[in-house]
Coordinates of C-alpha atoms (C1' of nucleotides) in Angstrom, one line a residue:
Chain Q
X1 CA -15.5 14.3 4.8
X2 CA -16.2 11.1 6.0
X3 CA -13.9 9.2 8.8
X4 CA -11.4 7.1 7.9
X5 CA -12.2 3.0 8.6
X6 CA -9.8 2.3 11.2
X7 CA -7.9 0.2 8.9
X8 CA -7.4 2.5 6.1
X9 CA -6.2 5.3 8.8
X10 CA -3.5 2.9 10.4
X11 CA -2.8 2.2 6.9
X12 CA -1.9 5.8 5.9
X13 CA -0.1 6.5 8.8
X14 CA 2.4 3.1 8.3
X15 CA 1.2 1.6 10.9
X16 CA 0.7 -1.6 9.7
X17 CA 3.5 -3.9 9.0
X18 CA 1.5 -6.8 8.6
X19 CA -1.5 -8.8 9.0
X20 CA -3.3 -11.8 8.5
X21 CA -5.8 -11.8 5.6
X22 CA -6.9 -8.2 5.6
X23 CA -9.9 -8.9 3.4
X24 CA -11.1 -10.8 6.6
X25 CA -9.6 -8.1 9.1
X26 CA -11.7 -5.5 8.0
X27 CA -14.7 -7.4 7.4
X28 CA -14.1 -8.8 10.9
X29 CA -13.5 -4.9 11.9
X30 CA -16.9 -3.8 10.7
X31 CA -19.2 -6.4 12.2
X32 CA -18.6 -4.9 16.1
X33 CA -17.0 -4.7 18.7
X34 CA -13.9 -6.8 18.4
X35 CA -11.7 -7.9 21.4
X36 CA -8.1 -7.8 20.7
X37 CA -5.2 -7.8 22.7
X38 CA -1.2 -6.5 23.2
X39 CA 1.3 -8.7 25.5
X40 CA 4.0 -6.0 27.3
X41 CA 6.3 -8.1 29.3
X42 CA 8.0 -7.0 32.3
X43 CA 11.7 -6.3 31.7
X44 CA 12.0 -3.5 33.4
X45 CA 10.5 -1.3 36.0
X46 CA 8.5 1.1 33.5
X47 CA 8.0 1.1 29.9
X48 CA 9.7 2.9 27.3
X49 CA 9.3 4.4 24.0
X50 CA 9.2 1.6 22.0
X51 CA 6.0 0.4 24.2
X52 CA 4.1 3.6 23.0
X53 CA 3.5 2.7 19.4
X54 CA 1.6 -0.5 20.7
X55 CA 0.2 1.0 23.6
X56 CA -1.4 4.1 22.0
X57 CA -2.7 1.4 19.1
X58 CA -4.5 -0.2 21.7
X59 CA -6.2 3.0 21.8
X60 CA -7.1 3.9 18.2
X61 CA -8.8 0.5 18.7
X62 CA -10.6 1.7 21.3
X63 CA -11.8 4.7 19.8
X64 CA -13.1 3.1 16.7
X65 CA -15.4 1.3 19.3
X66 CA -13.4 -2.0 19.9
X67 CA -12.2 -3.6 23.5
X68 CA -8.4 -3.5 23.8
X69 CA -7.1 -6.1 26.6
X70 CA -3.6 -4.6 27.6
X71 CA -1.4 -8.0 28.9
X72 CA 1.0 -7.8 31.1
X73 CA 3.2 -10.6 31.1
X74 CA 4.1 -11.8 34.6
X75 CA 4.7 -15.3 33.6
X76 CA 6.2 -14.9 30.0
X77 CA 8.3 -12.0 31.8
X78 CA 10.2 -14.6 33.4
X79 CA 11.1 -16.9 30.5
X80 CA 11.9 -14.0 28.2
X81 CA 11.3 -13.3 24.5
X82 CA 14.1 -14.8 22.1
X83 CA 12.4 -13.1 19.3
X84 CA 15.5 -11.7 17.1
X85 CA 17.4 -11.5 19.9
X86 CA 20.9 -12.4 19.4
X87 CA 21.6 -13.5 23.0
X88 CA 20.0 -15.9 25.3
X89 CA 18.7 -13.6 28.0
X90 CA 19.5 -13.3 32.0
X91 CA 16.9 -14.4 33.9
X92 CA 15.1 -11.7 36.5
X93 CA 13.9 -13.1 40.1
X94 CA 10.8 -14.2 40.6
X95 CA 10.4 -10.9 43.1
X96 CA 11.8 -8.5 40.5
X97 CA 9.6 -9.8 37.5
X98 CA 6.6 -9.7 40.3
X99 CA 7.6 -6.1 41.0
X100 CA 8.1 -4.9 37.4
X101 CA 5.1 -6.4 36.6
X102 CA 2.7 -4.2 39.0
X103 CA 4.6 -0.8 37.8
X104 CA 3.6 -1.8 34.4
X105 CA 0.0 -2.7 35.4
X106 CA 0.0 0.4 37.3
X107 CA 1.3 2.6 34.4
X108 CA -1.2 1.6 31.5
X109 CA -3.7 1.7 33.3
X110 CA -3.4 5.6 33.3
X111 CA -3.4 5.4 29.8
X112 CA -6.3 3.3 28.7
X113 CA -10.1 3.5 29.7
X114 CA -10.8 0.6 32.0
X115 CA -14.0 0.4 33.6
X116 CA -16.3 -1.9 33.8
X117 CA -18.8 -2.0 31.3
X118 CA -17.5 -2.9 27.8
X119 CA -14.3 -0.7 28.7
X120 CA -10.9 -2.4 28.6
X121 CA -9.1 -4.9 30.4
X122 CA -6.1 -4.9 31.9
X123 CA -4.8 -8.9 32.6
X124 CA -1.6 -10.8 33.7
X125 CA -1.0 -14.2 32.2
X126 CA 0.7 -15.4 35.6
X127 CA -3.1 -15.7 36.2
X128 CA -3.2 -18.6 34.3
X129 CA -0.1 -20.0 33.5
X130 CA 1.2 -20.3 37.0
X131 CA -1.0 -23.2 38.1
X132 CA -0.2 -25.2 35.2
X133 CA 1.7 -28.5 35.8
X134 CA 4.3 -29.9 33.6
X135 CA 2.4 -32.8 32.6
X136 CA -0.6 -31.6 31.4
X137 CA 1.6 -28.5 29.4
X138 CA 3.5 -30.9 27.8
X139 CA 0.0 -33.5 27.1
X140 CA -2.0 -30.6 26.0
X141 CA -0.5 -27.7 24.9
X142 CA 2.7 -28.9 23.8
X143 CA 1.1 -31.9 21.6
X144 CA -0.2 -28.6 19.8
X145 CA 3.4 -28.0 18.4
X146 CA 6.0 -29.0 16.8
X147 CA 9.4 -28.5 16.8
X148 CA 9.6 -28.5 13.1
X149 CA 7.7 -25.6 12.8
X150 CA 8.8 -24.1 15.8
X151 CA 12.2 -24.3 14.7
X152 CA 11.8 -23.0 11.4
X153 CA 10.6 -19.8 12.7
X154 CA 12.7 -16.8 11.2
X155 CA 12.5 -15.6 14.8
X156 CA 14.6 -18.3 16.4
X157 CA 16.8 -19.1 12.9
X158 CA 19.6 -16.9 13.6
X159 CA 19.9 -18.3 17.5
X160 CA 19.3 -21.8 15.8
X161 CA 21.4 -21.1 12.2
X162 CA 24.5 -18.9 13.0
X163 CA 27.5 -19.8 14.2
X164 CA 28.6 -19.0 18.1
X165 CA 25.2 -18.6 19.8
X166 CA 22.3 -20.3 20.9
X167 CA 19.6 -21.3 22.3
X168 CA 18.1 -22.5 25.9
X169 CA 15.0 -25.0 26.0
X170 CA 13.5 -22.2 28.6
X171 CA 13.9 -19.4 25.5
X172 CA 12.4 -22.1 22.9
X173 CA 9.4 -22.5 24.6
X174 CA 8.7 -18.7 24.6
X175 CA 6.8 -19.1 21.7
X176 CA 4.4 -21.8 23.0
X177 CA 3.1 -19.5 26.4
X178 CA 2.5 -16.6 24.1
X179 CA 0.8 -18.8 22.1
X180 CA -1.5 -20.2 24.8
X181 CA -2.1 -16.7 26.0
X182 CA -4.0 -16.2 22.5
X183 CA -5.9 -19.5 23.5
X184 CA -6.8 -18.3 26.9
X185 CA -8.2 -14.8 26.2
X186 CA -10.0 -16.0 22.8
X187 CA -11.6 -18.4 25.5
X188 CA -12.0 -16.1 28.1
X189 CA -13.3 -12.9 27.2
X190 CA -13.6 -13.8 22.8
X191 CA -10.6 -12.3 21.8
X192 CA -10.0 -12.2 18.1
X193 CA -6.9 -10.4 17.1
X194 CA -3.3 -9.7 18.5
X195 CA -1.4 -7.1 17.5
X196 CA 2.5 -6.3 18.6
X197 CA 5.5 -5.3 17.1
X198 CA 6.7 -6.8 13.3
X199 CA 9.3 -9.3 15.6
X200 CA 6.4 -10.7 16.9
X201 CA 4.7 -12.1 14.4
X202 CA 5.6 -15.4 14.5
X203 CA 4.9 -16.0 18.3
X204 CA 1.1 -14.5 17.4
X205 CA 0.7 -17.1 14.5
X206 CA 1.7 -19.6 16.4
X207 CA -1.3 -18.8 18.8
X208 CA -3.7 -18.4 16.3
X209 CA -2.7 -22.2 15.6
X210 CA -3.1 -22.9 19.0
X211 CA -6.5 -21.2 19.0
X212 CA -7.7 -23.0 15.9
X213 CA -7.0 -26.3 17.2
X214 CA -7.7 -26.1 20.9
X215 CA -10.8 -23.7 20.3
X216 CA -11.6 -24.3 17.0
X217 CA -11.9 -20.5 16.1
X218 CA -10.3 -18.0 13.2
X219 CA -8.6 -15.5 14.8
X220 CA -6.3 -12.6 13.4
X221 CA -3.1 -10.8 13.5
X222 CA -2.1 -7.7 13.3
X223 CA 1.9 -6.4 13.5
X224 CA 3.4 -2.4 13.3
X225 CA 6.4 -2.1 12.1
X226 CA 9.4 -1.3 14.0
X227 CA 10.1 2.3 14.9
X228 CA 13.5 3.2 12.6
X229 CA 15.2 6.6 12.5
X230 CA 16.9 7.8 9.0
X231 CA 20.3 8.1 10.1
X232 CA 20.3 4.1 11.0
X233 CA 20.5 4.7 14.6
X234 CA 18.2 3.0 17.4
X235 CA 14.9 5.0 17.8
X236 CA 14.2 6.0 21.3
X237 CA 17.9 6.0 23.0
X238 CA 19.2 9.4 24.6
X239 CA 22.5 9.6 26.3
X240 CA 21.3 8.4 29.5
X241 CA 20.0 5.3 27.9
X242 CA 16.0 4.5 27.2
X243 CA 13.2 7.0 27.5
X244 CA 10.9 6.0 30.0
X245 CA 7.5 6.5 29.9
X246 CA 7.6 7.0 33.8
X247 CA 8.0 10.2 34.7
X248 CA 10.2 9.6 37.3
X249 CA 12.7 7.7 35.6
X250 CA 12.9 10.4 32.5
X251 CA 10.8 14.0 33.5
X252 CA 8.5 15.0 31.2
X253 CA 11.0 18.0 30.4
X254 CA 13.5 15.8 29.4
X255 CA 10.9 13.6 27.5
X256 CA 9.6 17.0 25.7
X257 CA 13.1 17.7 24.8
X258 CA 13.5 14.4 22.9
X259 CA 10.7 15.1 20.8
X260 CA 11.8 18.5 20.3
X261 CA 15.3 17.0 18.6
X262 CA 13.7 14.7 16.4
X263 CA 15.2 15.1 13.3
X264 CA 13.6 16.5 10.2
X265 CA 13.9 13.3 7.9
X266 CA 11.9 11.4 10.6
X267 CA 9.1 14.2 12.1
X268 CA 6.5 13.5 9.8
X269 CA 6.9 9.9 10.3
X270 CA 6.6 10.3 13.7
X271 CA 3.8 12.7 13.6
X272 CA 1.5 9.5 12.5
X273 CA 3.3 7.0 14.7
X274 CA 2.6 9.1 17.7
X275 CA -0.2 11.5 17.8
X276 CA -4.1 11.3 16.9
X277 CA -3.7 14.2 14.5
X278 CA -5.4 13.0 11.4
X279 CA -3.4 12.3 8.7
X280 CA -4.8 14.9 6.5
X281 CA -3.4 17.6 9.7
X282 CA 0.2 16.0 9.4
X283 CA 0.1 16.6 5.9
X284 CA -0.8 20.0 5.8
X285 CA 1.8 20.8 8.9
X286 CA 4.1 19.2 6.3
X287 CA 3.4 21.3 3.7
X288 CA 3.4 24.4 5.8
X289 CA 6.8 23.8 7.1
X290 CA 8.0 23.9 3.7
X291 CA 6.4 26.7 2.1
X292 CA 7.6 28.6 5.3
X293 CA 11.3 27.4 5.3
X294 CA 13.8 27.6 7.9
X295 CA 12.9 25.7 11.3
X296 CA 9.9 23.7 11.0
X297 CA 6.9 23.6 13.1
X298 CA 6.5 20.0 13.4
X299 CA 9.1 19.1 16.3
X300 CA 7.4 21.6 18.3
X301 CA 4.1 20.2 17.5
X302 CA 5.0 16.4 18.2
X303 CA 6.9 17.1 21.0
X304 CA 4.0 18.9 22.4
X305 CA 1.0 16.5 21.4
X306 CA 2.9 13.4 22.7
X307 CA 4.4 14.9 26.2
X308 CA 0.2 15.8 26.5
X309 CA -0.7 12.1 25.4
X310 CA 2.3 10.6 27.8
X311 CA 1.7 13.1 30.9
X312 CA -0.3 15.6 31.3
X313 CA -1.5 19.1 30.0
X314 CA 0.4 20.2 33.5
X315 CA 3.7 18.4 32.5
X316 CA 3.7 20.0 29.1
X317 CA 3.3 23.3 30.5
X318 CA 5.8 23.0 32.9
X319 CA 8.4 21.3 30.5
X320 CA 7.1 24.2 27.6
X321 CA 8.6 26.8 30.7
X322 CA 11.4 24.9 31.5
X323 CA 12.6 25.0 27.5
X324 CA 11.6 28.6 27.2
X325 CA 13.3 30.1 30.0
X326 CA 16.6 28.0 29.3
X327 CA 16.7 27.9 25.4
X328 CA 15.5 31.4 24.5
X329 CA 19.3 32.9 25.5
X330 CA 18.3 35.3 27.7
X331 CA 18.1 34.4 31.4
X332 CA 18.0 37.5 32.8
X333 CA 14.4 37.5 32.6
X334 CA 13.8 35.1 34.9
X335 CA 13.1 36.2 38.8
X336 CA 13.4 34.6 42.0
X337 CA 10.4 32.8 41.2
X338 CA 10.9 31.2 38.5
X339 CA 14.3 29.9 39.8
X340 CA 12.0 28.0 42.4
X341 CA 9.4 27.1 39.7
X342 CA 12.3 25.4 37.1
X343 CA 13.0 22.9 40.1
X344 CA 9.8 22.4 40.2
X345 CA 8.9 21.3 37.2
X346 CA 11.4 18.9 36.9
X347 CA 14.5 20.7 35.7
X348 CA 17.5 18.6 37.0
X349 CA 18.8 20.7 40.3
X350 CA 21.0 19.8 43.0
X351 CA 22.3 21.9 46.3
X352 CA 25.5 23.0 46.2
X353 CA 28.0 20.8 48.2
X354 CA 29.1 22.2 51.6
X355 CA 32.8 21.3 50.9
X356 CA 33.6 22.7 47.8
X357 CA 37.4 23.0 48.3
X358 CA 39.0 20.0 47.4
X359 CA 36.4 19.3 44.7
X360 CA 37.2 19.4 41.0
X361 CA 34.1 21.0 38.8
X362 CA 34.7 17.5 37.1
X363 CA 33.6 15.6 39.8
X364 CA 30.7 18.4 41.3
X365 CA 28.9 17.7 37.4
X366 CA 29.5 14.2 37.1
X367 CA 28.1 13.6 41.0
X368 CA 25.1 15.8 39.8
X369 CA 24.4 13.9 36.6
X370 CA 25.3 16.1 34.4
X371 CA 28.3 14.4 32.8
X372 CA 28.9 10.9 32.9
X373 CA 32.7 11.3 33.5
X374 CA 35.1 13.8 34.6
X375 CA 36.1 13.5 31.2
X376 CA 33.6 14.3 29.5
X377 CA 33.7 17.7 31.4
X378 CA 37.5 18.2 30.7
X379 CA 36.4 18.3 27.3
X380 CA 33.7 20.3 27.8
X381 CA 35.7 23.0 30.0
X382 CA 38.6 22.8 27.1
X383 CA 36.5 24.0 24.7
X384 CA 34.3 26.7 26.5
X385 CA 31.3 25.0 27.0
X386 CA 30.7 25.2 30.5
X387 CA 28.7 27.8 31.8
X388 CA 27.9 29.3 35.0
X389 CA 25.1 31.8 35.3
X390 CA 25.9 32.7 31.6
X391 CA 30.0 32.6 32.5
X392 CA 32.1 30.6 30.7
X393 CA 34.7 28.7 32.4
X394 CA 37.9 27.2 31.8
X395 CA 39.7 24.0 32.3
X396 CA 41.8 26.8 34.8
X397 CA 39.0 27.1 36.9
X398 CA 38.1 23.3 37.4
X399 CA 39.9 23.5 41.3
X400 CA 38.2 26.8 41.7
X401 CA 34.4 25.4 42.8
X402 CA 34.7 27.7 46.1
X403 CA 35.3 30.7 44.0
X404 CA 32.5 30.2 41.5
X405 CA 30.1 29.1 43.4
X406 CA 29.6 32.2 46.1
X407 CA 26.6 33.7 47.6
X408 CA 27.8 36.9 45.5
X409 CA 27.8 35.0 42.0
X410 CA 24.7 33.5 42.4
X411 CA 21.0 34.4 41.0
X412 CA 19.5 35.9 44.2
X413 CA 21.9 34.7 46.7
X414 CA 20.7 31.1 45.8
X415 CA 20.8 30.0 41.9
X416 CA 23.2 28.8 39.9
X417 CA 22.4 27.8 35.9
X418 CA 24.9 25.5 34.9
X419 CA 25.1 24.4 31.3
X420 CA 27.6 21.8 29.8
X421 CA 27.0 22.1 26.0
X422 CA 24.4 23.3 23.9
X423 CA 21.9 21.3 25.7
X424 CA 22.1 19.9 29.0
X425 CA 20.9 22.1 31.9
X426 CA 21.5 21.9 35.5
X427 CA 20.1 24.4 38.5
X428 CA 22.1 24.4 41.6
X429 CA 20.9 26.0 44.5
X430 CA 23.0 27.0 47.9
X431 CA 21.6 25.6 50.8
X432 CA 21.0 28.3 53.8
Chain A
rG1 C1' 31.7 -37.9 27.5
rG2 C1' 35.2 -37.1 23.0
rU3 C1' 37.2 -33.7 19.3
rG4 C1' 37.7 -28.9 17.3
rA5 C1' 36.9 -23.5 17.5
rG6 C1' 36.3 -19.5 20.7
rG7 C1' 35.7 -15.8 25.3
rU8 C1' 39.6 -8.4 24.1
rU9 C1' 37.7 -1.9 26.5
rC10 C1' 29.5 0.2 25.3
rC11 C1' 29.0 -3.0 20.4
rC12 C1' 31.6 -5.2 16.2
rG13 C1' 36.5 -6.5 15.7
rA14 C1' 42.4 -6.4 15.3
rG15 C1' 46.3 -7.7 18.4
rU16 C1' 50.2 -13.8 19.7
rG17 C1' 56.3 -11.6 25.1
rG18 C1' 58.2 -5.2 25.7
rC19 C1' 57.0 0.4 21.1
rC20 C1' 49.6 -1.7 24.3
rA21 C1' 45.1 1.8 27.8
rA22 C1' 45.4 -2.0 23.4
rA23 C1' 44.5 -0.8 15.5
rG24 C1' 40.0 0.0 12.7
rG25 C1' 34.7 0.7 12.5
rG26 C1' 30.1 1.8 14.9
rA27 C1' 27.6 4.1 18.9
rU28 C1' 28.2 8.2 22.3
rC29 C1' 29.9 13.2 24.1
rA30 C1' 31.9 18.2 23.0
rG31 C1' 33.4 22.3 19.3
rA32 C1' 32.7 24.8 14.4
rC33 C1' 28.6 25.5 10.8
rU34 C1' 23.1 25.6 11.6
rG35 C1' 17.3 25.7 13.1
rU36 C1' 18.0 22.6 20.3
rA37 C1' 17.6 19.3 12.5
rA38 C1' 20.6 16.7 8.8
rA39 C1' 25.2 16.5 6.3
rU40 C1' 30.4 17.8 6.9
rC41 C1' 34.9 18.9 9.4
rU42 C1' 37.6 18.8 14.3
rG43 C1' 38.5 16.8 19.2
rA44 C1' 37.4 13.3 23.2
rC45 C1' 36.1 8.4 24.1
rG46 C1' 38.9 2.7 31.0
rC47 C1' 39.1 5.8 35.7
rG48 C1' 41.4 10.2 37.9
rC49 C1' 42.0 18.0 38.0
rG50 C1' 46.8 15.8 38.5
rA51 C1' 50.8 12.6 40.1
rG52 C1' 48.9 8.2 38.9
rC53 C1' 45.6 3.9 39.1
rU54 C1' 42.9 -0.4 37.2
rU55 C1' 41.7 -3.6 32.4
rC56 C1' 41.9 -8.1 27.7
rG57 C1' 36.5 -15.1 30.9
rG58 C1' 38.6 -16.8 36.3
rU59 C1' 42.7 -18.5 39.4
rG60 C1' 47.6 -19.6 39.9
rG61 C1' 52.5 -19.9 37.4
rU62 C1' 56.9 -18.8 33.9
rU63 C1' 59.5 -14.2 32.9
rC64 C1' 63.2 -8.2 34.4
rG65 C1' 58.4 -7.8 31.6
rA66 C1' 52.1 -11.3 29.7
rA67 C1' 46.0 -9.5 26.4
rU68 C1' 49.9 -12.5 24.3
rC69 C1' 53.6 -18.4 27.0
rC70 C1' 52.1 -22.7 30.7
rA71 C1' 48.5 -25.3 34.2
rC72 C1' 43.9 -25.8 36.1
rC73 C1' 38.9 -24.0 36.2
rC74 C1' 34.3 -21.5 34.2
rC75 C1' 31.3 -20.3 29.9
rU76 C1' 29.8 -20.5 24.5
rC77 C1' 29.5 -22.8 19.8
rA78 C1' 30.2 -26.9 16.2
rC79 C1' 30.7 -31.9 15.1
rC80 C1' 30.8 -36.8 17.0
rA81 C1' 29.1 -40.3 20.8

RNA sequence: GGUGAGGUUCCCGAGUGGCCAAAGGGAUCAGACUGUAAAUCUGACGCGCGAGCUUCGGUGGUUCGAAUCCACCCCUCACCA
């Protein structure tokens, strides 16, 4: 059985939203090494799922032998991307977009191969859009462009067309610094072919106009489609918000534990967005899960494969134990140790406040992060869903913190499992 | 600069003097059912354990009483100049 071309592979695994003339792609493809790049801009202090599909492109490329240039975008990051958005944007400080922009730098670099020879690169377009003056960005690159075209992009059309909104000259322009950035690396290291998400298409054909004219080269495109779930809902949003690719911002139990609820309509999807199992493996865990019936093994596989790709084989142990001693319904099992070894591994835990009397359990889980309002665990308590070391309590006992939370109730004088729902877990510990 | 239309709770979007913490939908959370899935049904959904407290672009004003009326201001959009 002979390996996929790189094409045909992202191509079965719907990768591939589209490209410019794939006839030439490929060709392209097969001559050598190609150079191709991914812009990420800095909007925020880590990146989240809906950087991985790009990200872990980059790497595909790699492995079929070509030179990925990951781009962080420290000068685009402070313009920001009007791309289908329906709102002009806030602008971030100079200081903050500075700041995002070395987590970012810092972060893929643990997830692509850079070294020197041949290996990726990792670049910032502040580098070179910084120093340029009005004058000769308007004479030179702007002359490039016109509004016409740039106006007609379906990108911009519903800030331009629809009724209510708009859009800023700073946000128009977007489209001509991405398009420049094509221009630069094509010119500095031969890059050949962009990829990002489906919404960006028309700022990367825009560069390849830029590159054509300035440089006088063909280069290509390539888009993935956007991530969607079956139920219509936005891919990659928990309760708290985003999941973060940084592990301190969303642990890698909590990041396992998102895989883990992926729903059946979209695991299989997912399975080729997210993993480098071949697509020939995804299809045979499909049709295993079938034949088997009842709870599929593919969550469990995902979940497992990308919280290895995203963190670590460590992290996925740990978050593996974390899941096993919380979900498998007995916790009796578990000994003094492994009390100390949940915290450890990134289950959420706080200590037990000194002054429990005048505090509500509404307040003690919403302080701890457990609820986002008192509300919420009103509701909760109402309905029996609050548990303490496997007790359930009651909306009675929300003024009754001191009397729960004793040396004598707790796990070995210390430990206190607290779970609000079917899901969410908290450890709280008594501090000596 | 002129004219017109707007700015409502996470989002969309009703509401034009008391019955409004504000219809409806979406999202979200919890319960039942399940497989830590989906679908369905139920409940919650400004904050607070509670008494109660704070909201409808901003600031003042009218009124017993304002999201609703008045004045000024800020912002957005459209058309005109």
């Amino acid at each position: 059985m002979s390996k996929l071309g790189l094409i045909e592979d992202l191509k079965a695994r719907g990768l591939i939203a589209q490209t410019t003339s794939e006839e030439e792609l490929v060709k392209h493809l097969d001559a050598g090494c190609v150079t191709l790049y991914c812009g990420f801009d800095p909007t925020a202090d880590s990146l989240h799922l809906g950087h991985l599909v790009p990200l872990l492109m980059l790497k595909r490329f790699q492995d079929y032998g070509h030179r990925p240039i990951a781009l962080v975008g420290g000068a685009t990051g402070l313009i920001g991307d009007p791309s289908f958005k329906a709102q002009e944007r806030q602008l971030n400080s100079a200081e903050v977009v500075q700041e995002w922009s070395s987590c970012l730098k810092h972060q893929i670099s643990q997830f692509i191969e850079f070294n020197d020879d041949g290996g990726a690169i990792l670049a910032n377009n502040y580098d070179w859009t910084a120093s340029v003056d009005v004058l000769s960005f308007l004479r030179d690159i702007g002359k490039h462009f016109t509004v016409n075209k740039m106006i007609s992009k379906e990108s911009v059309k519903q800030r331009i067309d629809r009724d209510g909104e708009g859009i800023s000259f700073t946000e128009f322009t977007y489209q001509i610094l991405q398009s420049y950035d094509y221009q630069k690396l094509n010119e500095m290291y031969d890059c050949t072919l962009q990829i990002g998400g489906s919404d960006q298409w028309g700022n990367i054909t825009g560069g390849i106009e830029l590159v054509r004219r300035m440089n006088g080269k063909s280069v290509h495109a390539l888009t993935l489609p956007l991530i969607t779930k079956s139920d219509g809902t936005k891919f990659g949003k928990t309760e708290g918000g985003a999941v973060w690719l940084d592990p301190k911002k969303t642990s890698p139990y909590a990041f396992y534990q998102f895989w883990l609820q992926t729903p059946d309509a979209d695991v299989y999807r997912f399975l080729k967005f997210f993993t480098f199992l071949s697509v020939d493996q995804i299809d045979q865990i499909e049709r295993q899960d079938k034949e088997r019936e009842g709870r599929p093994e593919a969550q469990r596989i995902l979940a497992e494969e990308v919280t290895r790709l995203v963190h670590s084989e460590e992290a996925l142990v740990a978050a593996r134990r974390i899941t096993e001693a919380l979900f498998s319904g007995d916790h009796s099992s578990l000994d003094a140790n492994d009390y100390a070894q949940l915290q450890l591994d990134g289950l959420p835990a706080s200590a037990v406040p000194a002054e429990l009397a005048e505090l509500p359990l509404t307040t003690l889980l919403t302080e701890a992060g457990v609820a986002t309002s008192g509300k919420q665990v009103k509701d909760a308590l109402q309905r029996s869903a609050v548990f303490i070391n496997d007790q359930v309590c009651s909306l009675d006992q929300n003024m009754s913190a001191v009397s729960l939370f004793t040396k004598d109730n707790a796990r070995f004088g210390r430990y206190f499992l607290v779970k609000l729902g079917k899901k969410k877990h908290h450890l709280f510990y008594l501090v000596p």
